[in-house]
Tab-separated table of C-alpha atoms in Angstrom:
chain	number	residue	atom	x	y	z
A	1	MET	CA	-100.188	90.094	7.671
A	2	ARG	CA	-101.304	90.149	11.107
A	3	GLN	CA	-99.936	92.996	13.410
A	4	GLU	CA	-98.642	92.135	16.872
A	5	THR	CA	-99.415	94.035	19.819
A	6	GLY	CA	-97.463	94.450	23.134
A	7	THR	CA	-93.884	94.450	23.921
A	8	ALA	CA	-91.626	92.155	21.920
A	9	PRO	CA	-89.982	89.283	23.752
A	10	PRO	CA	-86.217	89.890	24.548
A	11	GLN	CA	-83.852	88.680	21.982
A	12	GLY	CA	-80.143	87.735	22.694
A	13	SER	CA	-78.181	89.174	25.357
A	14	GLU	CA	-81.427	90.946	26.327
A	15	ARG	CA	-82.949	87.494	27.338
A	16	ALA	CA	-79.914	86.310	29.244
A	17	ALA	CA	-79.841	89.546	31.346
A	18	VAL	CA	-83.389	88.906	32.281
A	19	ARG	CA	-82.715	85.267	33.229
A	20	ARG	CA	-79.732	86.378	35.399
A	21	SER	CA	-81.877	88.857	37.387
A	22	SER	CA	-84.532	86.078	37.912
A	23	LEU	CA	-82.110	83.640	39.146
A	24	LEU	CA	-80.653	86.524	41.593
A	25	ALA	CA	-83.990	87.329	43.022
A	26	THR	CA	-84.802	83.803	43.806
A	27	GLY	CA	-81.467	83.162	45.414
A	28	PHE	CA	-81.881	86.344	47.422
A	29	GLY	CA	-85.221	85.339	48.507
A	30	THR	CA	-84.371	81.991	49.717
A	31	ALA	CA	-81.428	83.192	51.647
A	32	LEU	CA	-83.649	85.530	53.568
A	33	SER	CA	-85.697	82.664	54.361
A	34	LEU	CA	-82.985	80.534	55.667
A	35	ILE	CA	-81.602	83.458	57.992
A	36	ALA	CA	-85.155	84.312	59.239
A	37	SER	CA	-85.256	80.504	60.321
A	38	LEU	CA	-81.946	80.516	62.029
A	39	PRO	CA	-81.844	80.721	66.073
A	40	THR	CA	-80.002	84.007	67.247
A	41	ALA	CA	-76.253	83.659	68.550
A	42	ALA	CA	-77.294	83.687	72.243
A	43	GLY	CA	-79.565	80.864	71.584
A	44	ALA	CA	-82.882	80.138	73.464
A	45	ALA	CA	-81.419	82.096	76.448
A	46	ALA	CA	-81.874	85.238	74.611
A	47	THR	CA	-85.581	85.066	74.581
A	48	PRO	CA	-86.997	88.418	75.598
A	49	GLY	CA	-88.256	88.300	79.377
A	50	GLU	CA	-86.162	85.401	80.191
A	51	PRO	CA	-83.491	85.847	82.875
A	52	ALA	CA	-79.822	85.410	81.800
A	53	PRO	CA	-77.942	82.086	82.957
A	54	VAL	CA	-76.259	82.556	86.392
A	55	PRO	CA	-72.466	81.549	86.211
A	56	ALA	CA	-71.722	78.823	88.537
A	57	ASP	CA	-69.083	80.431	90.510
A	58	ASN	CA	-69.394	78.892	93.601
A	59	CYS	CA	-67.278	75.914	93.669
A	60	VAL	CA	-66.800	72.890	96.338
A	61	VAL	CA	-63.589	70.764	96.384
A	62	ASP	CA	-63.287	67.349	98.047
A	63	VAL	CA	-59.827	67.349	99.299
A	64	ALA	CA	-58.238	63.921	100.430
A	65	GLY	CA	-55.823	63.979	103.348
A	66	GLY	CA	-52.160	64.145	103.188
A	67	ALA	CA	-49.323	66.137	101.371
A	68	SER	CA	-50.257	64.986	97.967
A	69	GLY	CA	-54.142	65.017	98.035
A	70	GLN	CA	-55.890	65.898	94.830
A	71	GLY	CA	-59.286	67.249	94.813
A	72	THR	CA	-62.790	66.741	92.743
A	73	GLU	CA	-64.869	69.717	91.982
A	74	ARG	CA	-68.598	70.592	91.785
A	75	CYS	CA	-69.974	74.103	91.025
A	76	PHE	CA	-73.207	76.008	91.926
A	77	PRO	CA	-74.799	79.294	90.770
A	78	THR	CA	-75.336	80.412	94.655
A	79	PHE	CA	-73.206	80.305	97.725
A	80	THR	CA	-76.431	78.713	99.322
A	81	GLU	CA	-76.370	75.744	97.222
A	82	ALA	CA	-72.712	75.380	97.419
A	83	ILE	CA	-72.748	75.509	101.434
A	84	ARG	CA	-75.633	73.028	101.312
A	85	PHE	CA	-73.460	70.684	99.292
A	86	ALA	CA	-70.231	71.259	101.103
A	87	THR	CA	-72.046	70.349	104.411
A	88	ASP	CA	-74.041	67.393	103.032
A	89	GLY	CA	-77.168	69.341	103.945
A	90	ALA	CA	-76.583	70.287	107.380
A	91	VAL	CA	-76.472	73.902	106.419
A	92	THR	CA	-79.299	74.835	104.147
A	93	ASP	CA	-80.010	78.545	104.637
A	94	ALA	CA	-76.249	80.069	103.840
A	95	PRO	CA	-76.623	83.410	102.315
A	96	ALA	CA	-76.711	83.647	98.311
A	97	THR	CA	-73.197	85.256	97.924
A	98	ALA	CA	-70.129	84.332	99.645
A	99	ALA	CA	-69.553	88.022	100.825
A	100	GLU	CA	-72.608	87.773	102.721
A	101	GLY	CA	-71.519	84.368	104.059
A	102	VAL	CA	-68.793	86.234	105.902
A	103	ASP	CA	-70.776	88.461	107.584
A	104	ASP	CA	-73.228	85.875	108.863
A	105	PRO	CA	-72.210	84.945	112.715
A	106	ASP	CA	-74.575	81.677	112.591
A	107	LEU	CA	-72.939	80.218	109.486
A	108	ASP	CA	-69.467	80.962	110.852
A	109	ALA	CA	-70.311	79.043	114.102
A	110	LEU	CA	-71.754	76.160	112.096
A	111	LEU	CA	-68.581	75.920	110.185
A	112	GLY	CA	-66.429	76.297	113.363
A	113	GLY	CA	-64.640	79.566	112.274
A	114	GLY	CA	-63.963	80.526	115.717
A	115	GLU	CA	-62.452	77.569	117.272
A	116	LYS	CA	-58.792	78.674	116.875
A	117	SER	CA	-59.498	82.272	118.031
A	118	ALA	CA	-61.707	81.227	120.969
A	119	GLY	CA	-59.516	78.454	122.056
A	120	THR	CA	-62.799	75.999	122.419
A	121	GLU	CA	-62.434	72.361	122.051
A	122	ALA	CA	-63.952	71.403	118.883
A	123	PRO	CA	-66.665	68.593	119.078
A	124	PRO	CA	-65.652	65.028	117.609
A	125	ASP	CA	-65.531	64.261	113.887
A	126	VAL	CA	-68.854	62.472	112.761
A	127	ALA	CA	-67.679	59.280	110.472
A	128	GLY	CA	-68.646	60.007	106.923
A	129	ALA	CA	-69.444	63.739	107.319
A	130	SER	CA	-67.740	66.162	105.547
A	131	LEU	CA	-66.146	69.744	107.142
A	132	VAL	CA	-65.556	72.703	105.411
A	133	ILE	CA	-61.802	73.546	105.995
A	134	GLY	CA	-61.402	76.550	103.986
A	135	ILE	CA	-63.058	79.243	101.773
A	136	GLU	CA	-60.854	81.088	99.252
A	137	TYR	CA	-62.413	84.036	97.474
A	138	GLN	CA	-61.742	85.846	94.072
A	139	HIS	CA	-61.606	89.358	95.674
A	140	ARG	CA	-60.336	91.197	98.407
A	141	ASN	CA	-62.731	91.348	101.503
A	142	HIS	CA	-64.133	88.103	100.649
A	143	GLY	CA	-65.884	89.292	97.449
A	144	GLY	CA	-66.499	87.666	94.067
A	145	ALA	CA	-66.393	83.859	93.018
A	146	SER	CA	-65.779	81.150	95.929
A	147	TYR	CA	-64.071	78.183	96.197
A	148	THR	CA	-65.127	75.999	99.307
A	149	PHE	CA	-62.811	72.886	100.352
A	150	ARG	CA	-64.067	70.176	102.295
A	151	GLY	CA	-62.492	67.200	103.903
A	152	PRO	CA	-63.454	64.162	106.281
A	153	ARG	CA	-61.593	65.571	109.578
A	154	ARG	CA	-60.378	68.544	111.362
A	155	CYS	CA	-56.988	69.846	111.091
A	156	THR	CA	-54.750	68.853	113.951
A	157	GLY	CA	-53.373	71.419	116.382
A	158	PRO	CA	-49.698	72.027	115.213
A	159	THR	CA	-48.864	73.594	111.835
A	160	THR	CA	-45.609	71.441	111.676
A	161	ASP	CA	-47.701	68.691	109.605
A	162	ILE	CA	-49.567	68.608	106.502
A	163	ASP	CA	-53.573	67.847	106.808
A	164	TYR	CA	-54.556	68.419	103.451
A	165	SER	CA	-53.288	69.676	99.844
A	166	VAL	CA	-54.267	70.650	96.501
A	167	ASN	CA	-53.331	71.966	93.244
A	168	LEU	CA	-55.795	74.555	92.043
A	169	PRO	CA	-57.320	73.983	88.548
A	170	ARG	CA	-55.625	76.167	86.070
A	171	ARG	CA	-58.922	78.432	85.769
A	172	TRP	CA	-58.163	79.378	89.531
A	173	TRP	CA	-54.527	80.214	89.194
A	174	ASP	CA	-53.699	83.771	90.170
A	175	ARG	CA	-57.243	84.432	91.271
A	176	ILE	CA	-57.335	84.217	94.968
A	177	SER	CA	-57.509	87.730	97.098
A	178	SER	CA	-58.876	86.797	100.402
A	179	PHE	CA	-59.601	83.622	102.350
A	180	ARG	CA	-60.887	81.822	105.583
A	181	ASN	CA	-60.203	78.935	107.695
A	182	TYR	CA	-62.482	76.633	109.174
A	183	ALA	CA	-62.204	73.206	111.206
A	184	ASN	CA	-59.234	74.255	113.271
A	185	CYS	CA	-57.212	74.583	109.796
A	186	HIS	CA	-54.656	77.375	109.298
A	187	THR	CA	-53.759	77.826	105.261
A	188	ASN	CA	-50.548	78.041	103.353
A	189	HIS	CA	-50.590	79.514	99.990
A	190	TYR	CA	-47.856	78.606	97.103
A	191	ALA	CA	-47.073	80.759	94.159
A	192	TYR	CA	-46.601	77.648	91.910
A	193	THR	CA	-48.127	74.249	91.462
A	194	GLY	CA	-46.437	71.349	93.216
A	195	PHE	CA	-46.266	73.346	96.516
A	196	LEU	CA	-42.928	75.068	95.328
A	197	PRO	CA	-42.083	78.429	97.152
A	198	PRO	CA	-42.676	81.116	97.805
A	199	ALA	CA	-45.048	80.654	100.212
A	200	THR	CA	-47.246	82.662	102.901
A	201	GLY	CA	-46.461	80.031	105.538
A	202	TYR	CA	-49.758	78.980	107.693
A	203	LEU	CA	-51.902	81.518	108.483
A	204	ASN	CA	-55.470	82.483	109.884
A	205	ASP	CA	-58.090	84.320	108.057
A	206	ARG	CA	-57.256	87.345	105.690
A	207	ALA	CA	-59.337	89.929	103.930
A	208	VAL	CA	-56.473	90.740	101.858
A	209	MET	CA	-53.522	88.477	100.839
A	210	PRO	CA	-50.331	89.240	102.675
A	211	ILE	CA	-46.965	90.632	101.456
A	212	VAL	CA	-44.308	88.162	102.359
A	213	ASN	CA	-40.742	88.914	101.882
A	214	GLY	CA	-41.638	91.601	99.423
A	215	ARG	CA	-43.771	89.481	97.431
A	216	ASN	CA	-47.535	90.433	97.045
A	217	PHE	CA	-49.647	87.291	97.279
A	218	ASN	CA	-52.652	88.940	96.011
A	219	ASP	CA	-53.514	86.981	92.782
A	220	ASP	CA	-50.565	84.999	93.356
A	221	THR	CA	-51.827	81.342	94.430
A	222	ARG	CA	-51.853	77.950	92.473
A	223	SER	CA	-51.443	75.428	95.506
A	224	ILE	CA	-52.405	75.451	98.895
A	225	ARG	CA	-51.791	73.255	101.918
A	226	TRP	CA	-53.888	73.293	105.312
A	227	SER	CA	-52.418	72.225	108.796
Protein backbone atom coordinates (compact mmCIF):
# COMPACT_ATOMS: atom_id res chain seq x y z
CA MET A 1 0.00 0.00 0.00
CA ARG A 2 1.27 3.45 -1.03
CA GLN A 3 1.74 5.89 1.85
CA GLU A 4 0.48 9.52 1.17
CA THR A 5 2.45 12.46 2.50
CA GLY A 6 1.36 16.01 3.38
CA THR A 7 -2.00 17.29 4.64
CA ALA A 8 -5.14 15.47 3.63
CA PRO A 9 -7.68 17.57 1.66
CA PRO A 10 -10.57 18.95 3.72
CA GLN A 11 -13.65 16.80 3.84
CA GLY A 12 -17.34 17.60 4.30
CA SER A 13 -18.05 20.73 6.35
CA GLU A 14 -14.36 21.61 6.40
CA ARG A 15 -14.34 21.84 2.60
CA ALA A 16 -17.41 24.14 2.61
CA ALA A 17 -15.81 26.43 5.18
CA VAL A 18 -12.68 26.79 3.07
CA ARG A 19 -14.79 27.64 -0.01
CA ARG A 20 -16.74 30.33 1.90
CA SER A 21 -13.51 31.91 3.14
CA SER A 22 -12.14 32.02 -0.39
CA LEU A 23 -15.28 33.70 -1.76
CA LEU A 24 -15.28 36.30 1.02
CA ALA A 25 -11.65 37.17 0.36
CA THR A 26 -12.30 37.55 -3.35
CA GLY A 27 -15.39 39.76 -2.81
CA PHE A 28 -13.60 41.96 -0.29
CA GLY A 29 -10.70 42.51 -2.67
CA THR A 30 -13.06 43.45 -5.50
CA ALA A 31 -14.88 45.94 -3.27
CA LEU A 32 -11.61 47.61 -2.28
CA SER A 33 -10.68 47.98 -5.93
CA LEU A 34 -14.02 49.62 -6.75
CA ILE A 35 -13.80 52.03 -3.81
CA ALA A 36 -10.29 53.05 -4.81
CA SER A 37 -11.46 53.84 -8.34
CA LEU A 38 -14.34 56.14 -7.26
CA PRO A 39 -13.86 59.96 -7.14
CA THR A 40 -13.93 61.71 -3.80
CA ALA A 41 -17.16 63.28 -2.60
CA ALA A 42 -15.80 66.73 -3.38
CA GLY A 43 -15.15 65.80 -7.02
CA ALA A 44 -12.35 67.14 -9.12
CA ALA A 45 -12.33 70.39 -7.15
CA ALA A 46 -10.88 68.50 -4.19
CA THR A 47 -7.56 67.92 -5.98
CA PRO A 48 -4.78 69.11 -3.65
CA GLY A 49 -3.29 72.43 -4.71
CA GLU A 50 -6.35 73.61 -6.65
CA PRO A 51 -8.33 76.59 -5.27
CA ALA A 52 -11.90 75.99 -4.14
CA PRO A 53 -14.56 77.35 -6.51
CA VAL A 54 -15.68 80.89 -5.63
CA PRO A 55 -19.43 81.26 -5.07
CA ALA A 56 -21.25 83.56 -7.50
CA ASP A 57 -22.47 85.95 -4.81
CA ASN A 58 -22.58 89.15 -6.85
CA CYS A 59 -25.75 89.21 -8.91
CA VAL A 60 -27.11 91.69 -11.44
CA VAL A 61 -30.82 92.03 -12.21
CA ASP A 62 -32.35 93.71 -15.23
CA VAL A 63 -35.53 95.43 -14.06
CA ALA A 64 -38.23 96.61 -16.43
CA GLY A 65 -39.81 99.97 -15.71
CA GLY A 66 -43.16 100.43 -14.03
CA ALA A 67 -45.10 99.14 -11.08
CA SER A 68 -45.13 95.45 -12.00
CA GLY A 69 -41.72 94.95 -13.56
CA GLN A 70 -40.01 91.61 -13.22
CA GLY A 71 -36.26 90.97 -13.25
CA THR A 72 -33.86 88.59 -14.95
CA GLU A 73 -30.74 87.65 -13.00
CA ARG A 74 -27.10 86.84 -13.72
CA CYS A 75 -24.49 86.17 -11.02
CA PHE A 76 -20.70 86.51 -10.85
CA PRO A 77 -17.87 85.47 -8.46
CA THR A 78 -16.60 89.07 -8.04
CA PHE A 79 -18.11 92.53 -7.73
CA THR A 80 -15.75 93.65 -10.50
CA GLU A 81 -17.39 91.28 -12.97
CA ALA A 82 -20.88 92.21 -11.79
CA ILE A 83 -20.35 95.94 -12.31
CA ARG A 84 -18.70 95.37 -15.68
CA PHE A 85 -21.81 93.50 -16.77
CA ALA A 86 -24.21 95.93 -15.11
CA THR A 87 -22.69 98.91 -16.92
CA ASP A 88 -22.36 97.12 -20.28
CA GLY A 89 -18.59 97.32 -20.00
CA ALA A 90 -18.41 101.04 -19.17
CA VAL A 91 -16.85 100.33 -15.74
CA THR A 92 -14.21 97.60 -15.85
CA ASP A 93 -12.08 98.26 -12.76
CA ALA A 94 -14.56 98.19 -9.86
CA PRO A 95 -13.16 96.62 -6.65
CA ALA A 96 -13.37 92.87 -6.17
CA THR A 97 -15.90 93.09 -3.32
CA ALA A 98 -19.04 95.16 -2.88
CA ALA A 99 -17.83 96.49 0.49
CA GLU A 100 -14.70 97.94 -1.17
CA GLY A 101 -16.87 99.46 -3.89
CA VAL A 102 -18.76 101.60 -1.38
CA ASP A 103 -15.52 103.35 -0.40
CA ASP A 104 -14.44 103.97 -4.00
CA PRO A 105 -15.29 107.61 -4.90
CA ASP A 106 -14.49 107.08 -8.57
CA LEU A 107 -16.95 104.21 -8.81
CA ASP A 108 -19.58 106.19 -6.92
CA ALA A 109 -19.22 109.08 -9.34
CA LEU A 110 -19.40 106.81 -12.38
CA LEU A 111 -22.60 105.20 -11.09
CA GLY A 112 -24.17 108.55 -10.20
CA GLY A 113 -24.32 108.06 -6.45
CA GLY A 114 -23.97 111.77 -5.68
CA GLU A 115 -26.71 113.15 -7.90
CA LYS A 116 -29.36 113.55 -5.19
CA SER A 117 -27.12 114.84 -2.40
CA ALA A 118 -25.19 117.24 -4.66
CA GLY A 119 -28.27 118.48 -6.46
CA THR A 120 -26.48 118.14 -9.79
CA GLU A 121 -28.36 117.67 -13.02
CA ALA A 122 -27.93 114.17 -14.38
CA PRO A 123 -26.60 113.79 -17.91
CA PRO A 124 -29.15 112.59 -20.47
CA ASP A 125 -29.76 108.86 -20.70
CA VAL A 126 -28.03 107.11 -23.56
CA ALA A 127 -30.36 105.01 -25.70
CA GLY A 128 -29.73 101.31 -25.18
CA ALA A 129 -27.34 101.78 -22.23
CA SER A 130 -28.06 100.28 -18.83
CA LEU A 131 -27.88 102.28 -15.60
CA VAL A 132 -27.33 100.94 -12.11
CA ILE A 133 -30.33 102.08 -10.05
CA GLY A 134 -29.45 100.44 -6.74
CA ILE A 135 -27.32 97.88 -4.94
CA GLU A 136 -28.60 95.77 -2.04
CA TYR A 137 -26.17 94.14 0.40
CA GLN A 138 -26.35 91.00 2.49
CA HIS A 139 -24.75 92.54 5.60
CA ARG A 140 -24.72 95.86 7.38
CA ASN A 141 -22.26 98.48 6.18
CA HIS A 142 -22.53 97.11 2.64
CA GLY A 143 -20.78 93.81 3.27
CA GLY A 144 -21.29 90.26 2.07
CA ALA A 145 -23.09 89.28 -1.12
CA SER A 146 -24.39 92.02 -3.42
CA TYR A 147 -27.50 92.38 -5.55
CA THR A 148 -27.20 95.07 -8.23
CA PHE A 149 -30.26 96.31 -10.09
CA ARG A 150 -30.13 98.10 -13.44
CA GLY A 151 -32.63 99.68 -15.78
CA PRO A 152 -32.81 101.70 -19.00
CA ARG A 153 -33.30 105.16 -17.47
CA ARG A 154 -32.88 107.27 -14.35
CA CYS A 155 -35.61 107.65 -11.79
CA THR A 156 -37.78 110.74 -12.06
CA GLY A 157 -37.57 113.51 -9.47
CA PRO A 158 -40.68 112.96 -7.30
CA THR A 159 -41.22 109.87 -5.17
CA THR A 160 -44.95 109.84 -5.83
CA ASP A 161 -44.60 107.53 -8.84
CA ILE A 162 -43.03 104.11 -9.34
CA ASP A 163 -40.09 103.94 -11.72
CA TYR A 164 -39.05 100.33 -11.05
CA SER A 165 -40.22 97.37 -9.00
CA VAL A 166 -39.21 93.76 -8.45
CA ASN A 167 -40.17 90.75 -6.35
CA LEU A 168 -37.01 89.20 -4.94
CA PRO A 169 -36.24 85.53 -5.66
CA ARG A 170 -36.78 83.26 -2.65
CA ARG A 171 -33.06 82.87 -1.95
CA TRP A 172 -32.87 86.64 -1.31
CA TRP A 173 -35.89 86.82 0.97
CA ASP A 174 -35.11 88.31 4.39
CA ARG A 175 -31.44 88.75 3.50
CA ILE A 176 -30.92 92.49 2.93
CA SER A 177 -29.19 94.55 5.63
CA SER A 178 -28.05 97.72 3.79
CA PHE A 179 -28.41 99.42 0.41
CA ARG A 180 -27.24 102.19 -1.93
CA ASN A 181 -29.18 104.22 -4.52
CA TYR A 182 -28.01 105.41 -7.90
CA ALA A 183 -29.38 107.16 -11.02
CA ASN A 184 -31.50 109.60 -8.96
CA CYS A 185 -33.50 106.77 -7.35
CA HIS A 186 -34.86 106.29 -3.82
CA THR A 187 -35.70 102.81 -2.59
CA ASN A 188 -38.76 101.41 -0.81
CA HIS A 189 -38.36 97.98 0.83
CA TYR A 190 -41.42 95.80 1.49
CA ALA A 191 -41.63 93.00 4.04
CA TYR A 192 -43.68 90.77 1.70
CA THR A 193 -43.83 89.88 -1.96
CA GLY A 194 -46.30 91.74 -4.13
CA PHE A 195 -45.32 95.05 -2.45
CA LEU A 196 -47.54 94.42 0.55
CA PRO A 197 -46.94 96.52 3.69
CA PRO A 198 -45.30 97.11 6.02
CA ALA A 199 -42.68 99.06 4.06
CA THR A 200 -39.85 101.48 4.77
CA GLY A 201 -41.07 104.24 2.47
CA TYR A 202 -38.74 105.73 -0.14
CA LEU A 203 -35.33 106.30 1.43
CA ASN A 204 -31.82 107.26 0.38
CA ASP A 205 -28.73 105.15 1.17
CA ARG A 206 -28.63 103.19 4.43
CA ALA A 207 -25.66 101.39 5.99
CA VAL A 208 -28.15 99.80 8.39
CA MET A 209 -31.77 99.04 7.57
CA PRO A 210 -34.20 101.35 9.40
CA ILE A 211 -36.71 100.68 12.12
CA VAL A 212 -40.12 101.89 10.93
CA ASN A 213 -43.11 102.03 13.31
CA GLY A 214 -41.32 99.66 15.66
CA ARG A 215 -40.46 97.11 12.95
CA ASN A 216 -36.78 96.43 12.25
CA PHE A 217 -36.31 95.94 8.50
CA ASN A 218 -32.94 94.25 8.87
CA ASP A 219 -33.25 90.94 6.99
CA ASP A 220 -36.92 91.71 6.36
CA THR A 221 -37.35 92.48 2.63
CA ARG A 222 -39.07 90.44 -0.09
CA SER A 223 -39.94 93.04 -2.72
CA ILE A 224 -38.56 96.47 -3.70
CA ARG A 225 -39.66 99.58 -5.55
CA TRP A 226 -37.64 102.55 -6.77
CA SER A 227 -38.82 106.11 -7.44
